[in-house]
Coordinates of C-alpha atoms in Angstrom, one line a residue:
M63 CA -3.5 -91.2 114.7
T64 CA -3.9 -91.9 111.5
Y65 CA 0.2 -93.6 110.1
V66 CA 0.9 -93.0 106.0
V67 CA 2.9 -96.7 105.5
E68 CA 6.1 -97.1 103.9
R69 CA 8.0 -99.9 101.4
G70 CA 9.6 -102.4 103.9
D71 CA 7.4 -101.4 107.4
T72 CA 4.6 -104.2 109.4
L73 CA 2.0 -104.2 111.3
W74 CA 4.7 -105.4 114.4
A75 CA 7.1 -102.8 113.5
I76 CA 4.4 -100.1 113.5
A77 CA 2.5 -101.5 117.0
E78 CA 6.3 -101.1 118.3
R79 CA 7.2 -98.0 117.6
Y80 CA 4.2 -96.4 119.4
L81 CA 4.5 -98.5 121.7
D82 CA 8.4 -97.4 122.8
A83 CA 5.6 -93.8 122.8
G84 CA 5.0 -94.3 124.9
W85 CA 1.4 -95.6 123.8
L86 CA -0.9 -98.7 125.1
Y87 CA -2.4 -101.4 123.7
P88 CA -1.9 -99.0 120.3
E89 CA -4.3 -101.1 117.9
I90 CA -4.2 -100.6 114.0
I91 CA -7.2 -100.8 111.5
T92 CA -6.6 -100.3 108.2
A93 CA -7.7 -97.8 105.4
T94 CA -9.2 -100.6 103.0
H95 CA -10.2 -98.7 100.8
A96 CA -7.7 -95.6 100.5
R97 CA -5.7 -96.6 97.7
R98 CA -8.4 -96.5 95.2
T99 CA -11.0 -93.2 97.3
A100 CA -9.9 -90.7 98.4
V101 CA -11.7 -90.6 101.7
P102 CA -10.6 -93.7 104.0
R103 CA -13.0 -96.8 104.8
Y104 CA -11.6 -98.1 108.0
A105 CA -11.6 -101.6 108.7
E106 CA -9.7 -104.3 111.1
I107 CA -6.9 -105.8 109.2
E108 CA -6.9 -109.7 109.5
D109 CA -4.1 -110.5 107.4
P110 CA -1.2 -108.6 109.2
N111 CA 0.5 -108.9 105.8
L112 CA -2.0 -107.3 103.4
I113 CA -0.8 -104.1 104.2
Y114 CA 0.8 -101.4 101.6
A115 CA 2.9 -98.1 101.3
G116 CA 1.0 -94.9 100.8
E117 CA -2.2 -96.7 102.7
W118 CA -3.3 -95.2 105.5
L119 CA -3.4 -96.5 109.5
L120 CA -5.4 -95.6 111.9
I121 CA -4.1 -96.4 115.5
V122 CA -6.4 -96.8 118.6
G123 CA -5.3 -96.3 121.8
Y124 CA -3.7 -94.3 124.6
A125 CA -1.4 -93.3 126.2
T126 CA 0.5 -92.9 130.0
A127 CA 1.5 -89.3 128.6
T128 CA 1.8 -87.0 125.1
P129 CA 4.3 -89.2 122.8
T130 CA 7.6 -87.8 122.6
A131 CA 6.9 -87.5 119.2
T132 CA 4.6 -89.6 116.7
P133 CA 6.3 -92.7 116.3
T134 CA 8.7 -92.3 112.6
P135 CA 8.9 -95.1 109.8
T136 CA 11.6 -96.8 109.1
C137 CA 12.2 -98.9 106.0
T138 CA 13.9 -102.2 108.5
P139 CA 11.9 -104.8 107.7
T140 CA 10.7 -107.8 110.9
A141 CA 9.1 -111.1 111.1
T142 CA 5.6 -109.8 111.3
P143 CA 3.4 -112.0 113.5
T144 CA 0.6 -114.0 112.9
R145 CA -2.8 -113.0 114.3
T146 CA -6.0 -115.2 114.5
P147 CA -9.1 -113.2 113.0
T148 CA -12.1 -111.0 115.2
R149 CA -15.2 -111.6 113.5
T150 CA -15.8 -107.4 113.3
P151 CA -18.0 -107.7 110.4
T152 CA -16.6 -103.7 107.6
P153 CA -18.9 -101.0 109.2
T154 CA -21.8 -99.5 106.4
A155 CA -20.8 -96.4 106.2
T156 CA -23.7 -94.2 104.3
A157 CA -22.5 -91.0 105.6
T158 CA -19.1 -90.3 104.0
P159 CA -16.8 -90.1 106.6
S160 CA -13.3 -88.0 107.6
P161 CA -9.9 -89.5 106.4
T162 CA -9.9 -89.2 110.7
P163 CA -12.6 -89.9 112.3
T164 CA -12.4 -87.8 115.9
P165 CA -14.6 -88.0 118.9
T166 CA -17.9 -85.3 119.1
S167 CA -18.1 -84.8 123.3
A168 CA -16.3 -85.9 126.2
P169 CA -13.6 -88.4 126.1
P170 CA -14.5 -92.6 126.2
V171 CA -15.8 -93.7 130.0
I172 CA -13.3 -96.2 131.5
L173 CA -15.1 -98.4 134.3
P174 CA -12.9 -99.4 137.5
T175 CA -12.6 -102.5 136.6
E176 CA -12.5 -102.2 133.1
E177 CA -9.1 -103.5 130.6
P178 CA -8.6 -100.7 128.1
I179 CA -9.4 -103.0 124.5
F180 CA -12.6 -102.6 126.1
M181 CA -12.3 -98.4 126.3
Q182 CA -10.5 -98.7 122.6
R183 CA -13.5 -100.8 120.9
R184 CA -16.6 -98.7 122.4
E185 CA -15.0 -96.1 121.1
R186 CA -14.3 -98.0 118.0
M187 CA -17.5 -99.1 117.9
V188 CA -19.5 -95.4 117.8
I189 CA -17.0 -94.1 115.5
E190 CA -17.2 -95.9 113.0
T191 CA -20.7 -98.2 113.0
I192 CA -22.9 -95.1 114.8
E193 CA -21.9 -91.7 114.1
R194 CA -20.3 -92.8 110.4
R195 CA -24.0 -94.3 110.1
G196 CA -26.3 -90.7 111.4
V197 CA -26.7 -90.8 114.6
T198 CA -26.5 -87.7 115.7
D199 CA -27.9 -87.3 119.3
K200 CA -25.0 -85.9 121.4
E201 CA -26.6 -87.7 125.1
V202 CA -26.9 -90.9 123.0
L203 CA -23.0 -91.0 121.3
R204 CA -22.2 -90.0 124.8
A205 CA -25.0 -92.9 126.0
M206 CA -23.3 -95.1 124.0
R207 CA -19.5 -94.6 124.7
A208 CA -20.3 -95.0 128.5
V209 CA -21.8 -98.2 128.3
P210 CA -19.9 -101.3 128.7
R211 CA -21.6 -103.7 126.5
H212 CA -19.8 -106.0 127.5
L213 CA -20.9 -106.7 130.5
F214 CA -24.7 -107.6 129.0
V215 CA -23.5 -110.3 126.9
P216 CA -22.0 -114.1 127.8
E217 CA -18.3 -114.1 129.5
E218 CA -17.6 -116.0 126.2
E219 CA -19.0 -114.0 123.4
R220 CA -17.5 -109.9 124.9
D221 CA -14.5 -110.4 122.8
Y222 CA -17.8 -109.7 120.2
A223 CA -19.6 -107.9 122.4
Y224 CA -17.9 -103.9 120.3
G225 CA -18.7 -105.6 116.4
D226 CA -21.7 -104.4 114.5
F227 CA -24.3 -107.4 114.7
P228 CA -26.6 -109.3 117.8
L229 CA -24.8 -112.0 119.7
P230 CA -26.8 -114.6 121.9
I231 CA -28.0 -114.1 124.9
G232 CA -30.1 -117.4 126.1
Y233 CA -32.8 -118.8 126.0
G234 CA -33.4 -118.3 122.1
Q235 CA -32.9 -114.3 122.5
T236 CA -29.9 -112.4 121.5
I237 CA -28.9 -108.1 122.6
S238 CA -29.7 -105.8 118.8
Q239 CA -26.9 -104.6 117.7
P240 CA -25.2 -101.4 118.2
Y241 CA -26.4 -99.2 115.8
I242 CA -30.4 -100.1 116.1
V243 CA -29.6 -99.0 120.1
A244 CA -28.6 -96.5 119.4
L245 CA -30.7 -95.3 116.1
M246 CA -33.8 -96.5 118.3
T247 CA -32.6 -94.4 121.3
E248 CA -32.2 -91.7 118.8
L249 CA -35.4 -91.7 117.4
L250 CA -37.1 -92.1 120.3
E251 CA -35.9 -88.0 121.0
L252 CA -36.0 -88.0 125.2
K253 CA -35.8 -85.3 126.9
E254 CA -34.3 -84.7 130.7
G255 CA -38.0 -85.5 133.3
D256 CA -39.4 -88.3 130.1
K257 CA -40.6 -92.1 131.4
V258 CA -40.1 -94.3 128.7
L259 CA -41.3 -98.4 128.9
E260 CA -39.3 -100.6 127.7
I261 CA -40.8 -104.5 126.0
G262 CA -38.0 -106.7 126.0
T263 CA -35.0 -106.3 128.7
G264 CA -33.5 -109.5 127.7
S265 CA -29.9 -108.6 129.1
G266 CA -30.6 -105.1 130.1
Y267 CA -27.9 -103.1 128.3
Q268 CA -30.9 -101.1 125.7
A269 CA -32.8 -100.5 128.9
A270 CA -29.0 -99.2 130.4
I271 CA -28.2 -97.0 127.7
L272 CA -32.8 -95.1 127.7
A273 CA -31.2 -94.9 131.5
K274 CA -28.2 -92.7 130.6
I275 CA -30.1 -90.3 129.6
P276 CA -29.8 -87.3 132.0
N277 CA -33.6 -87.5 134.4
V278 CA -35.3 -90.2 132.2
E279 CA -36.6 -92.5 133.7
V280 CA -36.8 -96.6 132.7
Y281 CA -39.0 -98.9 132.9
T282 CA -38.5 -102.0 131.1
I283 CA -40.2 -105.6 130.9
E284 CA -39.2 -109.4 130.1
I285 CA -41.3 -112.2 130.4
I286 CA -39.0 -114.8 130.3
P287 CA -38.0 -115.3 134.4
K288 CA -34.4 -115.3 134.7
L289 CA -33.6 -112.8 132.1
A290 CA -35.8 -110.6 134.1
E291 CA -33.9 -111.5 137.4
S292 CA -30.1 -111.3 135.7
A293 CA -31.1 -107.9 133.9
R294 CA -32.5 -106.4 137.4
Q295 CA -29.2 -107.9 138.7
R296 CA -26.9 -106.9 136.4
L297 CA -28.6 -102.9 135.7
E298 CA -28.6 -103.2 140.1
S299 CA -25.4 -103.8 140.8
L300 CA -23.5 -101.5 138.1
G301 CA -25.6 -98.5 139.7
Y302 CA -28.9 -98.1 137.4
T303 CA -31.3 -96.3 139.9
N304 CA -33.4 -95.5 137.4
A305 CA -34.4 -98.6 135.7
H306 CA -36.5 -100.5 137.3
C307 CA -37.8 -104.3 135.8
M308 CA -40.4 -106.1 136.0
Q309 CA -41.3 -110.2 134.6
R310 CA -44.9 -110.3 133.1
D311 CA -46.1 -110.4 129.7
G312 CA -45.0 -107.0 128.0
Y313 CA -48.2 -107.1 125.5
Y314 CA -50.0 -105.4 128.8
G315 CA -47.4 -102.5 129.1
W316 CA -46.9 -101.5 132.4
P317 CA -50.6 -99.4 133.3
E318 CA -49.6 -98.8 136.8
H319 CA -46.3 -96.2 135.8
A320 CA -48.3 -95.0 132.2
P321 CA -49.2 -92.5 130.9
F322 CA -45.7 -93.5 129.4
D323 CA -43.5 -90.8 127.1
A324 CA -41.9 -93.1 124.4
V325 CA -42.2 -96.8 124.6
I326 CA -39.3 -99.2 123.1
V327 CA -40.1 -102.2 121.8
T328 CA -37.2 -104.6 120.8
A329 CA -39.2 -107.6 120.2
A330 CA -40.8 -107.9 116.9
P331 CA -44.9 -108.5 116.7
D332 CA -47.0 -108.6 113.4
H333 CA -49.6 -105.5 114.9
V334 CA -49.6 -102.3 117.0
P335 CA -50.3 -103.7 121.1
Q336 CA -53.3 -101.7 121.5
P337 CA -52.2 -101.6 125.4
L338 CA -49.2 -99.6 124.1
V339 CA -50.6 -97.7 122.2
D340 CA -52.9 -97.0 125.2
Q341 CA -50.3 -96.2 127.8
L342 CA -48.3 -93.8 125.6
A343 CA -49.1 -90.2 126.0
E344 CA -50.1 -87.6 124.2
G345 CA -47.0 -86.1 121.9
G346 CA -45.1 -89.2 122.9
R347 CA -43.0 -91.8 120.1
M348 CA -43.3 -95.6 120.0
V349 CA -40.4 -96.9 118.0
I350 CA -41.7 -100.5 117.4
P351 CA -40.1 -103.6 114.7
I352 CA -43.6 -105.4 113.2
G353 CA -44.1 -108.0 111.2
P354 CA -43.8 -111.8 110.7
P355 CA -42.0 -113.6 113.3
G356 CA -39.0 -115.7 111.8
G357 CA -38.4 -113.0 108.7
Y358 CA -37.3 -109.2 108.1
Q359 CA -40.2 -107.0 110.2
T360 CA -40.2 -103.4 109.7
L361 CA -39.2 -100.7 112.3
W362 CA -42.1 -98.1 112.5
K363 CA -42.0 -95.1 114.3
F364 CA -45.4 -93.5 115.6
V365 CA -46.3 -90.1 117.8
K366 CA -49.6 -90.4 119.0
E367 CA -52.0 -87.7 118.2
P368 CA -54.3 -85.2 120.3
D369 CA -56.9 -87.6 118.7
G370 CA -55.4 -90.6 119.8
E371 CA -54.4 -91.2 116.6
L372 CA -51.0 -93.2 115.5
R373 CA -48.8 -90.5 113.1
A374 CA -46.5 -93.3 111.3
F375 CA -42.7 -93.2 110.2
N376 CA -40.9 -95.6 108.2
M377 CA -37.3 -96.5 109.6
G378 CA -37.2 -99.1 107.0
G379 CA -36.2 -102.6 107.8
V380 CA -35.3 -104.3 110.7
A381 CA -35.1 -108.5 111.6
F382 CA -36.4 -108.8 115.4
V383 CA -37.2 -111.9 117.6
P384 CA -40.7 -112.5 117.4
L385 CA -43.0 -111.0 120.4
T386 CA -44.6 -113.9 122.3
G387 CA -46.9 -114.5 125.7
E388 CA -49.7 -114.9 125.9
G389 CA -51.5 -110.9 125.4
M390 CA -50.0 -111.8 121.4
K391 CA -51.8 -115.6 121.1
E392 CA -55.4 -114.1 122.5
S393 CA -55.0 -110.9 121.2
E394 CA -58.0 -110.8 119.0
E395 CA -58.5 -106.7 117.8
H396 CA -55.1 -105.5 116.2
G397 CA -54.1 -101.8 116.6
W398 CA -52.4 -100.2 113.8
P399 CA -51.7 -102.9 111.5
P400 CA -48.0 -101.6 108.9
P401 CA -50.1 -101.3 104.8

């Protein structure tokens, strides 16, 4: 719901009026550029004093029952409490946003023991950093709304789980930013009955997103033993029974379950591992970052042709942790190299 600031308004007074109207946990986001452009671009307010008459606000929350009326602005100033800024960054919009963001699918999924604040942040993440940047696949958006990212990061990072940036998960590894997870999943073009191989399980978040696509079987490999075991337990406890975890060197894939309709690699080699090409089915899609360790890489999408050759699509620059293991060290004959 949008709200237009009137003279004398404060964030605290606006929030209180929404609480009085039956809203639970209202969060207020400002349209920081509404005064200069016809279309608002929403960002989280970090300074509660920086709101202006005529500015658009987006109110994020939900009500126990239908509110009796939209809160009416008043012009009586009240004391403004201090608020600790969060680390949520302002998203970069690549598509023209609408003044009032609206979800494109079913209402957000709330887990039985999930705090509503995480549901609100997840919904805002999907609207602002995924839909607005051009991801349109309905099943991918549904999965991004359903999977609780805060349960796939260390407890001390949970307050930042729905920001559009990577987070550390231990052992020198990270969980990818939500937009990249959604983009790579969409590029796989998954359909019912597909079998997908993931290289680099990490905490299991990408595998969970894949497993939420209807009737898709997920095989995921992690080289670090403790990460592999914790991801397996996490996926199992959250009910992702169609996600199968293995601790091994991902360079060599999982030949026992090949061929795969799709392969996704979430760590960056400097070439395409040939075993992964061999295990990709005809017409299969592979999404993989390729480039030198310690720098930026290029995200590639490959489609395997009937003659075994790869048709390549450059999807832009990314930054991933390097793919490690004996397979990388021992490989003498590289697969398809970037130009």
